[in-house]
Coordinates of C-alpha atoms and ligand atoms in Angstrom, one line a residue:
M300 CA 19.8 -33.1 38.7
A301 CA 21.3 -33.5 35.3
N302 CA 19.4 -35.7 32.9
I303 CA 21.0 -38.5 30.9
L304 CA 21.6 -37.3 27.3
R305 CA 19.0 -38.3 24.8
S306 CA 21.7 -39.0 22.2
Q307 CA 23.2 -41.8 24.3
S308 CA 20.5 -44.2 23.1
W309 CA 21.8 -43.6 19.5
F310 CA 25.6 -43.9 20.2
D311 CA 26.3 -45.5 23.6
S312 CA 24.6 -49.0 23.5
R313 CA 26.4 -52.2 22.8
E314 CA 24.2 -53.0 19.9
Y315 CA 25.3 -53.1 16.3
Y316 CA 23.7 -49.8 15.2
S317 CA 25.5 -47.8 17.9
F318 CA 28.8 -49.0 16.4
A319 CA 27.5 -48.3 12.9
R320 CA 26.4 -44.8 13.8
R321 CA 29.8 -44.0 15.5
S322 CA 31.5 -45.2 12.4
T323 CA 29.6 -42.8 10.2
L324 CA 31.0 -40.0 12.4
R325 CA 34.5 -41.4 12.0
A326 CA 33.9 -41.3 8.2
Q327 CA 33.9 -37.5 8.5
G328 CA 37.3 -37.5 10.2
L329 CA 35.9 -36.8 13.6
T330 CA 37.9 -38.4 16.4
R331 CA 36.3 -40.0 19.4
G332 CA 37.5 -37.2 21.6
I333 CA 35.5 -34.7 19.7
T334 CA 32.2 -36.6 19.8
E335 CA 32.2 -39.1 22.6
G336 CA 29.8 -38.3 25.4
K337 CA 29.2 -34.8 24.1
P338 CA 25.7 -33.3 24.0
V339 CA 24.5 -33.2 20.5
I340 CA 23.1 -29.7 19.8
G341 CA 20.9 -29.6 16.7
I342 CA 20.9 -26.3 14.8
C343 CA 17.6 -26.2 13.0
N344 CA 18.3 -23.9 10.1
T345 CA 15.7 -22.2 7.8
A346 CA 18.3 -20.6 5.6
S347 CA 17.3 -20.9 1.9
D348 CA 18.0 -19.1 -1.3
L349 CA 14.3 -19.0 -1.8
N350 CA 13.8 -17.1 1.5
P351 CA 15.8 -13.9 1.2
C352 CA 14.9 -12.9 4.8
N353 CA 16.6 -16.0 6.2
R354 CA 19.5 -16.5 3.7
H355 CA 22.1 -15.2 6.2
L356 CA 21.2 -17.8 8.8
T357 CA 24.0 -19.9 7.4
Q358 CA 26.4 -17.4 8.9
I359 CA 24.4 -17.2 12.1
A360 CA 24.7 -21.0 12.3
E361 CA 28.5 -20.7 12.3
A362 CA 28.3 -18.4 15.3
V363 CA 26.0 -20.9 17.1
K364 CA 28.5 -23.7 16.3
R365 CA 31.4 -21.7 17.9
G366 CA 29.4 -21.4 21.1
V367 CA 28.5 -25.1 21.1
W368 CA 32.1 -26.2 20.6
A369 CA 33.4 -23.8 23.2
A370 CA 31.0 -25.2 25.8
G371 CA 31.9 -28.8 25.0
G372 CA 29.0 -29.8 22.8
F373 CA 28.8 -31.3 19.4
P374 CA 26.9 -29.1 16.9
A375 CA 24.8 -30.7 14.2
E376 CA 23.2 -28.3 11.7
F377 CA 20.2 -29.6 9.8
P378 CA 17.8 -28.0 7.2
V379 CA 14.1 -27.8 7.5
I380 CA 11.5 -26.4 5.1
S381 CA 11.9 -22.6 4.9
L382 CA 8.9 -20.3 4.1
G383 CA 9.7 -17.1 2.3
E384 CA 6.8 -14.7 2.6
M385 CA 7.6 -12.9 -0.7
F386 CA 8.0 -15.9 -2.9
L387 CA 5.5 -18.6 -1.8
K388 CA 2.2 -18.9 -3.6
P389 CA -0.7 -18.9 -2.8
T390 CA 0.6 -17.9 0.7
A391 CA 3.4 -19.0 3.1
M392 CA 0.6 -19.6 5.7
L393 CA -0.6 -22.6 3.7
Y394 CA 2.7 -24.3 4.6
R395 CA 3.3 -23.2 8.2
N396 CA 1.8 -26.4 9.6
L397 CA 3.8 -28.5 7.2
M398 CA 7.0 -26.8 8.3
S399 CA 6.1 -27.3 11.9
M400 CA 5.7 -31.0 11.3
D401 CA 9.1 -31.1 9.6
V402 CA 10.7 -29.4 12.6
E403 CA 8.9 -31.7 15.1
E404 CA 9.8 -34.9 13.4
M405 CA 13.4 -34.0 12.6
I406 CA 14.1 -33.1 16.3
R407 CA 12.3 -36.2 17.6
A408 CA 13.8 -38.7 15.1
N409 CA 17.5 -37.5 15.4
P410 CA 20.0 -37.9 18.3
I411 CA 19.5 -34.3 19.5
D412 CA 19.9 -33.3 23.1
A413 CA 19.0 -29.7 22.7
V414 CA 18.2 -27.6 19.6
V415 CA 18.9 -24.0 18.5
L416 CA 16.1 -22.8 16.2
L417 CA 17.1 -20.3 13.5
G418 CA 14.2 -18.3 12.0
G419 CA 13.2 -14.9 10.8
C420 CA 10.7 -14.5 8.0
D421 CA 7.1 -14.4 9.2
K422 CA 6.1 -18.0 9.4
T423 CA 9.4 -19.5 10.3
I424 CA 9.6 -18.6 14.0
P425 CA 5.9 -19.7 14.6
A426 CA 6.5 -23.1 12.8
L427 CA 9.8 -23.6 14.7
L428 CA 8.1 -22.9 18.0
M429 CA 5.1 -25.2 17.2
G430 CA 7.4 -28.0 16.1
A431 CA 9.7 -27.6 19.1
A432 CA 6.7 -27.4 21.5
S433 CA 5.4 -30.8 20.2
A434 CA 8.9 -32.4 20.3
N435 CA 9.5 -31.0 23.7
V436 CA 13.3 -31.3 23.6
P437 CA 15.2 -28.3 25.2
A438 CA 15.1 -25.6 22.6
I439 CA 16.3 -22.0 22.2
V440 CA 15.3 -19.5 19.5
V441 CA 17.8 -17.2 17.7
P442 CA 15.9 -14.7 15.6
G443 CA 17.7 -13.8 12.4
G444 CA 17.2 -10.1 13.0
P445 CA 15.7 -7.2 10.9
M446 CA 17.2 -5.4 7.9
L447 CA 18.9 -2.1 8.5
S448 CA 16.6 0.9 8.2
G449 CA 15.6 1.9 4.7
T450 CA 16.1 5.5 3.7
F451 CA 14.8 7.4 0.6
R452 CA 15.5 11.1 -0.1
G453 CA 16.1 11.9 3.5
A454 CA 13.1 10.0 4.9
A455 CA 13.1 6.7 6.9
L456 CA 11.6 3.8 4.9
G457 CA 10.0 0.7 6.5
S458 CA 9.6 -2.4 4.5
G459 CA 6.0 -3.2 3.5
T460 CA 4.5 -0.1 5.3
D461 CA 6.3 2.5 3.2
G462 CA 6.5 0.2 0.2
R463 CA 2.7 0.2 0.1
K464 CA 2.4 3.9 0.7
H465 CA 4.8 4.7 -2.2
F466 CA 3.2 2.1 -4.4
D467 CA -0.2 3.9 -3.9
M468 CA 1.5 7.2 -4.9
Y469 CA 2.8 5.4 -8.0
R470 CA -0.8 4.1 -8.7
A471 CA -2.0 7.7 -8.4
G472 CA 0.7 8.9 -10.8
Q473 CA 2.7 10.8 -8.2
L474 CA 5.8 8.7 -8.6
N475 CA 7.3 7.4 -11.9
D476 CA 9.1 4.2 -12.9
G477 CA 12.5 5.8 -12.1
D478 CA 11.4 6.8 -8.6
M479 CA 10.2 3.2 -8.0
E480 CA 13.5 1.7 -9.2
E481 CA 15.3 4.0 -6.7
L482 CA 12.9 3.0 -4.0
E483 CA 13.4 -0.7 -4.7
C484 CA 17.1 -0.4 -3.6
S485 CA 16.5 2.1 -0.8
I486 CA 13.9 0.1 1.1
A487 CA 16.0 -3.1 1.5
R488 CA 19.6 -2.3 2.4
S489 CA 20.8 -5.4 4.0
Q490 CA 20.1 -9.0 4.9
G491 CA 17.4 -9.7 7.4
H492 CA 13.7 -9.6 7.7
C493 CA 11.2 -6.7 7.4
M494 CA 12.3 -3.9 9.8
V495 CA 9.0 -2.5 10.8
M496 CA 6.9 -4.1 13.7
G497 CA 5.5 -6.6 11.1
T498 CA 5.0 -10.2 11.7
A499 CA 8.7 -11.3 11.7
S500 CA 9.6 -8.6 14.2
S501 CA 6.5 -9.4 16.2
M502 CA 7.4 -13.1 16.4
A503 CA 11.0 -12.3 17.4
L504 CA 9.6 -10.1 20.2
I505 CA 7.1 -12.7 21.2
A506 CA 9.8 -15.4 21.3
E507 CA 11.8 -13.3 23.7
A508 CA 8.7 -12.4 25.9
L509 CA 7.8 -16.1 26.0
G510 CA 11.3 -16.8 27.5
M511 CA 12.4 -18.8 24.5
T512 CA 15.5 -16.6 23.6
L513 CA 18.4 -15.2 25.5
P514 CA 17.8 -11.6 26.7
D515 CA 18.1 -8.9 24.0
A516 CA 17.8 -11.3 21.1
A517 CA 14.8 -9.8 19.2
A518 CA 15.8 -6.5 17.8
W519 CA 19.5 -6.3 16.7
P520 CA 19.8 -6.0 12.9
A521 CA 20.7 -9.1 11.1
V522 CA 24.1 -7.7 10.2
D523 CA 25.0 -6.3 13.6
A524 CA 27.9 -8.0 15.4
R525 CA 25.7 -8.3 18.5
R526 CA 23.3 -10.6 16.6
F527 CA 26.3 -13.0 16.1
A528 CA 27.3 -12.7 19.7
I529 CA 23.8 -13.7 20.8
A530 CA 23.9 -16.7 18.4
E531 CA 27.3 -17.8 19.9
A532 CA 25.9 -17.4 23.5
S533 CA 22.8 -19.3 22.5
G534 CA 25.0 -22.2 21.3
T535 CA 26.8 -22.2 24.6
R536 CA 23.5 -22.1 26.6
A537 CA 22.1 -24.9 24.6
V538 CA 24.9 -27.2 25.8
A539 CA 23.9 -26.6 29.4
M540 CA 20.2 -27.1 28.5
A541 CA 20.9 -30.5 27.0
T542 CA 21.3 -31.9 30.5
T543 CA 19.3 -29.5 32.7
G544 CA 16.5 -28.2 30.5
P545 CA 14.2 -26.4 30.7
T546 CA 12.0 -28.0 28.0
P547 CA 9.7 -25.9 25.8
A548 CA 6.7 -27.1 27.9
Q549 CA 8.4 -25.8 31.1
V550 CA 9.0 -22.4 29.5
M551 CA 5.9 -21.8 27.5
T552 CA 3.4 -21.8 30.4
P553 CA 0.2 -19.8 30.7
D554 CA 2.2 -17.1 32.5
A555 CA 4.6 -17.0 29.5
F556 CA 1.7 -16.6 27.1
H557 CA 0.4 -13.8 29.3
N558 CA 3.7 -12.0 29.0
A559 CA 3.9 -12.6 25.2
I560 CA 0.4 -11.2 24.7
T561 CA 1.2 -8.2 26.8
A562 CA 4.3 -7.5 24.8
L563 CA 2.3 -7.9 21.6
M564 CA -0.3 -5.4 22.6
A565 CA 2.3 -2.9 23.9
A566 CA 4.2 -3.1 20.6
G567 CA 1.1 -2.6 18.5
A568 CA 2.4 -5.8 16.8
S569 CA 1.0 -7.9 14.0
T570 CA -2.5 -9.4 14.0
N571 CA -0.8 -12.6 12.6
A572 CA 0.9 -13.1 15.9
V573 CA -2.6 -13.8 17.4
V574 CA -3.1 -16.8 15.1
H575 CA 0.4 -18.1 15.7
L576 CA 0.2 -17.8 19.5
L577 CA -3.1 -19.7 19.5
A578 CA -1.4 -22.4 17.5
I579 CA 1.7 -22.6 19.7
A580 CA -0.5 -22.8 22.8
G581 CA -2.6 -25.5 21.2
R582 CA 0.5 -27.7 20.8
L583 CA 1.2 -27.5 24.5
G584 CA -2.4 -27.8 25.8
V585 CA -2.2 -24.3 27.2
P586 CA -5.8 -23.0 27.2
L587 CA -5.8 -19.7 25.2
T588 CA -8.7 -18.0 23.4
L589 CA -9.4 -14.7 21.7
D590 CA -10.9 -13.6 25.0
D591 CA -7.5 -13.7 26.6
F592 CA -6.1 -11.4 23.9
E593 CA -9.0 -9.0 24.5
A594 CA -8.5 -9.0 28.3
V595 CA -4.8 -8.3 28.0
S596 CA -5.4 -5.7 25.3
N597 CA -7.7 -3.8 27.6
R598 CA -5.1 -3.4 30.3
S599 CA -1.9 -3.1 28.2
P600 CA -1.0 0.4 26.9
L601 CA 0.6 0.9 23.5
L602 CA 4.2 1.9 24.2
L603 CA 6.2 1.2 21.1
D604 CA 6.5 4.1 18.6
L605 CA 7.4 1.9 15.6
K606 CA 6.0 1.7 12.0
P607 CA 3.5 0.7 10.8
H608 CA 1.6 2.8 13.4
G609 CA 4.5 4.9 14.7
R610 CA 7.6 6.7 13.6
F611 CA 10.6 4.5 14.1
L612 CA 12.1 1.2 12.8
M613 CA 13.5 -1.9 14.3
E614 CA 17.1 -0.6 14.2
D615 CA 16.0 2.4 16.4
F616 CA 14.2 -0.1 18.7
A617 CA 17.5 -2.0 19.1
Y618 CA 19.5 1.1 19.9
A619 CA 16.7 2.1 22.4
G620 CA 17.2 -1.1 24.4
G621 CA 15.1 -3.5 22.4
A622 CA 12.7 -6.1 23.8
A623 CA 14.5 -6.2 27.1
T624 CA 13.8 -2.5 27.8
L625 CA 10.2 -2.9 26.6
L626 CA 9.6 -5.8 28.9
Q627 CA 11.3 -4.1 31.8
I628 CA 8.9 -1.1 31.4
L629 CA 6.0 -3.6 31.2
L630 CA 7.2 -5.5 34.3
P631 CA 4.3 -4.4 36.5
L632 CA 1.9 -6.0 34.0
L633 CA 3.9 -9.2 33.5
K634 CA 4.1 -12.5 35.3
P635 CA 7.7 -12.2 36.5
N636 CA 8.0 -15.8 37.8
A637 CA 7.8 -17.2 34.3
I638 CA 10.8 -19.4 33.6
T639 CA 13.1 -18.6 30.7
I640 CA 15.5 -20.7 28.7
G641 CA 18.2 -19.0 30.6
G642 CA 17.1 -21.1 33.6
N643 CA 16.1 -18.0 35.7
T644 CA 12.8 -16.2 35.8
L645 CA 11.9 -13.3 33.5
G646 CA 11.8 -11.0 36.5
D647 CA 15.3 -12.0 37.5
Q648 CA 16.5 -11.6 33.9
L649 CA 15.0 -8.1 33.6
A650 CA 16.4 -7.0 36.9
Q651 CA 19.9 -7.3 35.3
H652 CA 18.9 -5.2 32.3
R653 CA 20.2 -1.6 32.2
A654 CA 17.9 0.8 30.4
H655 CA 18.8 4.3 29.3
P656 CA 16.9 7.4 28.1
Q657 CA 15.4 7.0 24.7
Q658 CA 12.3 8.1 22.7
V659 CA 11.2 4.9 20.9
I660 CA 9.7 3.0 23.9
R661 CA 7.2 5.1 25.9
A662 CA 6.9 4.9 29.7
L663 CA 3.8 3.3 31.2
D664 CA 2.5 6.7 32.3
N665 CA 3.1 8.2 28.9
P666 CA 1.7 5.7 26.3
L667 CA 0.8 6.3 22.7
D668 CA -2.6 4.8 23.5
A669 CA -4.2 3.7 26.7
D670 CA -4.9 0.2 25.6
G671 CA -3.4 -2.4 23.2
G672 CA -3.2 -2.2 19.5
I673 CA -5.4 -5.2 18.6
K674 CA -9.1 -5.6 19.4
V675 CA -11.4 -8.6 19.2
L676 CA -14.7 -8.0 17.5
R677 CA -17.8 -10.1 17.6
G678 CA -21.4 -9.9 16.2
N679 CA -23.6 -11.5 13.7
L680 CA -20.9 -11.2 11.0
A681 CA -18.2 -12.8 13.2
P682 CA -19.8 -15.1 15.7
D683 CA -16.4 -16.7 16.6
G684 CA -14.5 -13.4 16.4
A685 CA -12.6 -11.1 14.1
L686 CA -9.6 -8.8 14.7
I687 CA -8.9 -5.1 14.0
K688 CA -5.5 -3.4 14.6
T689 CA -6.7 -0.1 16.0
S690 CA -3.2 1.3 16.4
A691 CA -3.0 1.3 12.6
A692 CA -6.6 2.2 11.8
S693 CA -8.2 5.7 11.4
P694 CA -9.9 6.8 14.6
A695 CA -12.8 8.4 12.6
L696 CA -13.7 5.1 10.9
Q697 CA -13.8 3.0 14.1
N698 CA -17.4 3.7 14.8
T699 CA -19.2 3.8 11.5
R700 CA -21.9 2.3 9.3
G701 CA -21.9 2.0 5.5
R702 CA -23.0 0.3 2.4
A703 CA -21.3 -3.0 1.6
I704 CA -19.5 -3.6 -1.7
V705 CA -18.8 -7.3 -2.0
F706 CA -15.9 -9.0 -3.8
D707 CA -16.0 -12.8 -4.2
S708 CA -12.4 -13.1 -5.2
K709 CA -9.1 -11.2 -5.0
D710 CA -9.1 -10.8 -8.8
D711 CA -12.6 -9.3 -8.7
M712 CA -11.4 -6.9 -6.0
L713 CA -8.2 -5.8 -7.8
A714 CA -10.1 -5.2 -11.0
K715 CA -12.6 -2.9 -9.2
V716 CA -10.1 -0.9 -7.0
N717 CA -8.0 -0.2 -10.1
D718 CA -10.9 0.9 -12.1
E719 CA -11.1 4.7 -12.0
S720 CA -14.8 4.7 -12.6
F721 CA -15.5 2.3 -9.7
D722 CA -18.6 3.5 -7.8
V723 CA -17.4 3.6 -4.1
Q724 CA -18.0 6.2 -1.4
P725 CA -15.7 7.2 1.5
D726 CA -18.2 5.6 3.9
S727 CA -18.5 2.4 1.8
V728 CA -17.5 -0.9 3.5
L729 CA -15.4 -3.1 1.2
V730 CA -16.0 -6.8 1.8
L731 CA -13.7 -9.5 0.5
R732 CA -14.7 -13.1 1.1
N733 CA -13.4 -16.6 0.1
A734 CA -10.1 -15.5 1.5
G735 CA -9.9 -17.7 4.7
P736 CA -8.1 -21.0 5.4
H737 CA -10.4 -23.0 3.1
G738 CA -11.5 -20.2 0.8
A739 CA -8.4 -18.8 -0.7
P740 CA -6.9 -21.4 0.2
G741 CA -4.4 -21.1 3.0
F742 CA -5.5 -17.8 4.7
P743 CA -3.5 -15.3 2.6
E744 CA -2.7 -11.6 3.4
W745 CA -5.3 -10.2 1.1
G746 CA -7.2 -8.3 3.8
H747 CA -5.4 -5.0 3.2
M748 CA -7.3 -4.3 0.0
P749 CA -5.6 -1.4 -2.0
L750 CA -7.5 1.9 -1.8
P751 CA -9.8 2.3 -4.8
K752 CA -8.3 4.7 -7.4
S753 CA -11.6 6.5 -7.6
L754 CA -11.3 7.3 -3.8
M755 CA -7.6 8.2 -4.0
A756 CA -8.5 10.8 -6.7
R757 CA -10.8 12.4 -4.2
G758 CA -8.0 12.5 -1.5
V759 CA -9.5 9.7 0.6
T760 CA -6.7 7.9 2.5
D761 CA -8.6 5.1 4.3
V762 CA -11.8 3.2 4.0
V763 CA -13.3 0.3 6.1
R764 CA -12.3 -3.1 4.7
I765 CA -13.5 -6.4 6.1
S766 CA -12.6 -9.9 5.2
D767 CA -11.9 -13.5 6.4
A768 CA -8.3 -13.0 5.2
R769 CA -5.2 -11.9 7.1
M770 CA -3.1 -8.9 6.4
S771 CA 0.7 -8.3 6.5
G772 CA 1.9 -7.0 9.9
T773 CA 3.5 -4.2 7.9
S774 CA 0.1 -3.0 6.7
F775 CA -2.2 -0.2 8.1
G776 CA -5.7 1.1 7.7
T777 CA -9.2 0.4 9.1
V778 CA -9.1 -3.3 8.2
V779 CA -11.2 -6.0 9.9
L780 CA -9.6 -9.4 9.6
H781 CA -9.8 -13.1 10.5
I782 CA -13.6 -13.2 10.4
S783 CA -14.5 -16.6 11.8
P784 CA -16.1 -18.8 10.7
E785 CA -14.9 -18.0 7.2
S786 CA -17.3 -17.6 4.3
A787 CA -16.2 -20.7 2.4
I788 CA -17.5 -23.0 5.1
G789 CA -20.8 -21.1 5.4
G790 CA -19.8 -18.3 7.8
P791 CA -22.2 -15.3 7.8
L792 CA -19.8 -13.3 5.6
A793 CA -21.1 -15.5 2.8
A794 CA -24.6 -13.9 3.2
V795 CA -23.5 -10.2 2.6
R796 CA -24.9 -8.6 -0.6
D797 CA -24.0 -5.4 -2.3
G798 CA -25.8 -2.5 -0.6
D799 CA -26.3 -4.2 2.8
Q800 CA -25.6 -2.0 5.8
I801 CA -22.6 -3.0 7.9
E802 CA -21.7 -1.4 11.2
L803 CA -18.3 -1.4 12.7
N804 CA -18.3 -0.4 16.3
V805 CA -14.9 -0.8 17.8
P806 CA -15.7 0.8 21.2
D807 CA -18.4 -1.9 21.7
R808 CA -16.3 -4.5 19.9
R809 CA -19.2 -5.2 17.5
L810 CA -19.3 -6.0 13.8
T811 CA -22.9 -6.1 12.6
L812 CA -24.7 -6.9 9.4
H813 CA -28.0 -5.0 9.5
V814 CA -30.0 -7.7 7.8
P815 CA -32.7 -9.7 9.7
A816 CA -31.5 -13.1 11.0
D817 CA -34.0 -15.1 9.0
Q818 CA -32.8 -13.4 5.8
I819 CA -29.2 -14.2 6.6
E820 CA -30.2 -17.8 7.2
A821 CA -32.1 -18.0 4.0
R822 CA -29.2 -16.5 2.0
L823 CA -26.8 -19.0 3.5
A824 CA -29.1 -21.9 2.9
S825 CA -29.3 -21.0 -0.8
R826 CA -25.6 -20.6 -1.4
N827 CA -23.6 -23.0 -3.5
Q828 CA -20.8 -24.8 -1.6
P829 CA -17.5 -23.9 -3.3
T830 CA -15.5 -26.6 -5.0
P831 CA -12.5 -27.6 -2.8
H832 CA -9.2 -26.3 -4.1
Y833 CA -7.3 -29.5 -3.6
T834 CA -8.3 -33.2 -4.0
R835 CA -4.9 -34.7 -3.3
G836 CA -1.5 -34.3 -1.5
Y837 CA -0.7 -31.8 1.2
G838 CA -3.4 -29.4 0.0
K839 CA -6.0 -32.0 0.7
L840 CA -4.5 -32.7 4.1
F841 CA -4.7 -29.0 4.8
L842 CA -8.3 -28.7 3.8
D843 CA -9.3 -31.8 5.7
H844 CA -7.7 -30.8 9.0
V845 CA -7.1 -27.0 9.2
E846 CA -9.0 -25.2 12.0
Q847 CA -10.5 -21.8 11.8
A848 CA -8.6 -18.5 12.6
H849 CA -10.0 -18.1 16.1
L850 CA -8.4 -21.5 17.0
G851 CA -5.0 -20.8 15.4
C852 CA -5.3 -22.5 12.0
D853 CA -3.3 -25.5 13.2
F854 CA -4.3 -29.1 12.1
D855 CA -6.7 -30.7 14.5
F856 CA -4.5 -33.8 14.9
L857 CA -1.4 -31.8 15.9
K858 CA -2.8 -30.2 19.0
A859 CA -1.9 -31.6 22.4
K860 CA -4.5 -34.0 23.7
Ligands
FES49 FE1 10.2 -11.9 5.2 FE2 8.8 -9.6 5.6 S1 9.1 -10.7 3.7 S2 9.8 -10.8 7.0

């Protein structure tokens, strides 16, 4: 049965303010026929000149509006905070929760019957989903889409992934300033977000696997006509959802999270997506822990041959059938009865998808790897967990033991890795601390420490790196991340000293500091508590309420009771 429109309580009562609100619509030249009784479809737009990945969403919003008008709704575009990964300091992650609060409150406070969420760059889709989950008004995501594939001297270039590889060649003197200028233009050819399976692509895929987008929404390039067609269709669908739902809580169920994690593992997607999924689930009261990721990872094969671990780029993924084809292949491992925003089940939706032969998405019986690309580590260095993206790590370094070299800050680390006389061995373990939610602050992507120049000169291409930071989804290497609890609040990472032996054992999922427990305790007891980075404003709110990585880094007061 259709629900009464939420917006009626703003416009349809006999009180003064309904009259006054209607008159403000008349002030724009809108006639009663165009507004009266129509579902109001909010278009929550993260377009911003300060967020190049999302700048084109203004054009996407126009396509959504067409769909809303055509279906008999009234579109109302509104801005929210936008988080540009490249520009924001100290890190966009510091502001994810702030953006989610903006989204939640603007949906709840306005006469919105359903909302279309426009996002792209890394933190924007997570914050949109978190806010929409808390507001629980019918919502549909339209991802902004990736950039077109980069290309440089005949080779495919993936943003982040190949940028870092070529920058290391520049650091090693193999490329000059002119080469880098050519690369700068070759790697980013169009509007859109990073076009490897980084965090933005991962979150678009996850939104589709959660059932929060129309089918086939994740992969089309930002500038592809089909991206605009999906936006238009999403506007049309939102009009129906205004009266019939489903709401985000009805879509994002435990089954939907199972499907999203399965897609994440099969894609070898970003470790950042783990933190974001934990946070979204927390908003809905869906119980989700790192153990759920580990369990799904153990039975989900790696199927997607995309950079940073594979050969192809998001444009190739789109032409190969995109998320719909990946999910169709994964169907035996999914919960097919999960409801989608289309109103049908994921299983029904996928039954209508037509796949065709391609080489980007492997079959279940021909995977790139037998299990998922992200593993959860535990041990005396990470009592609450840590992550490693094995699909992007060197197999030879996944069961190793070496001497710790500790950096207390990013500046310290950068100075050492760029020092050609830095004393480091191929089996050393680089340790960065004070890089978590409290320590950095804001949980930045410092975990992918650049290779030391002194190792690069010896032809070494990877080294074990561990930290309480995150890393970009576009990064690669044997990098242990998200160590929880973090060092700044007294996690055991704070006890490591230069020369300690650290063992990384991915097959057993262990991360061990080979120092006796009483010595670790004594070292932690004697440490100085770092001075808080903020004493006022949003920064203080963040430090007072942010949770640790294994809980999703949301604010404690924003989680569902
Ligand atoms: Fe925006 Fe990579 S910088 S998605």
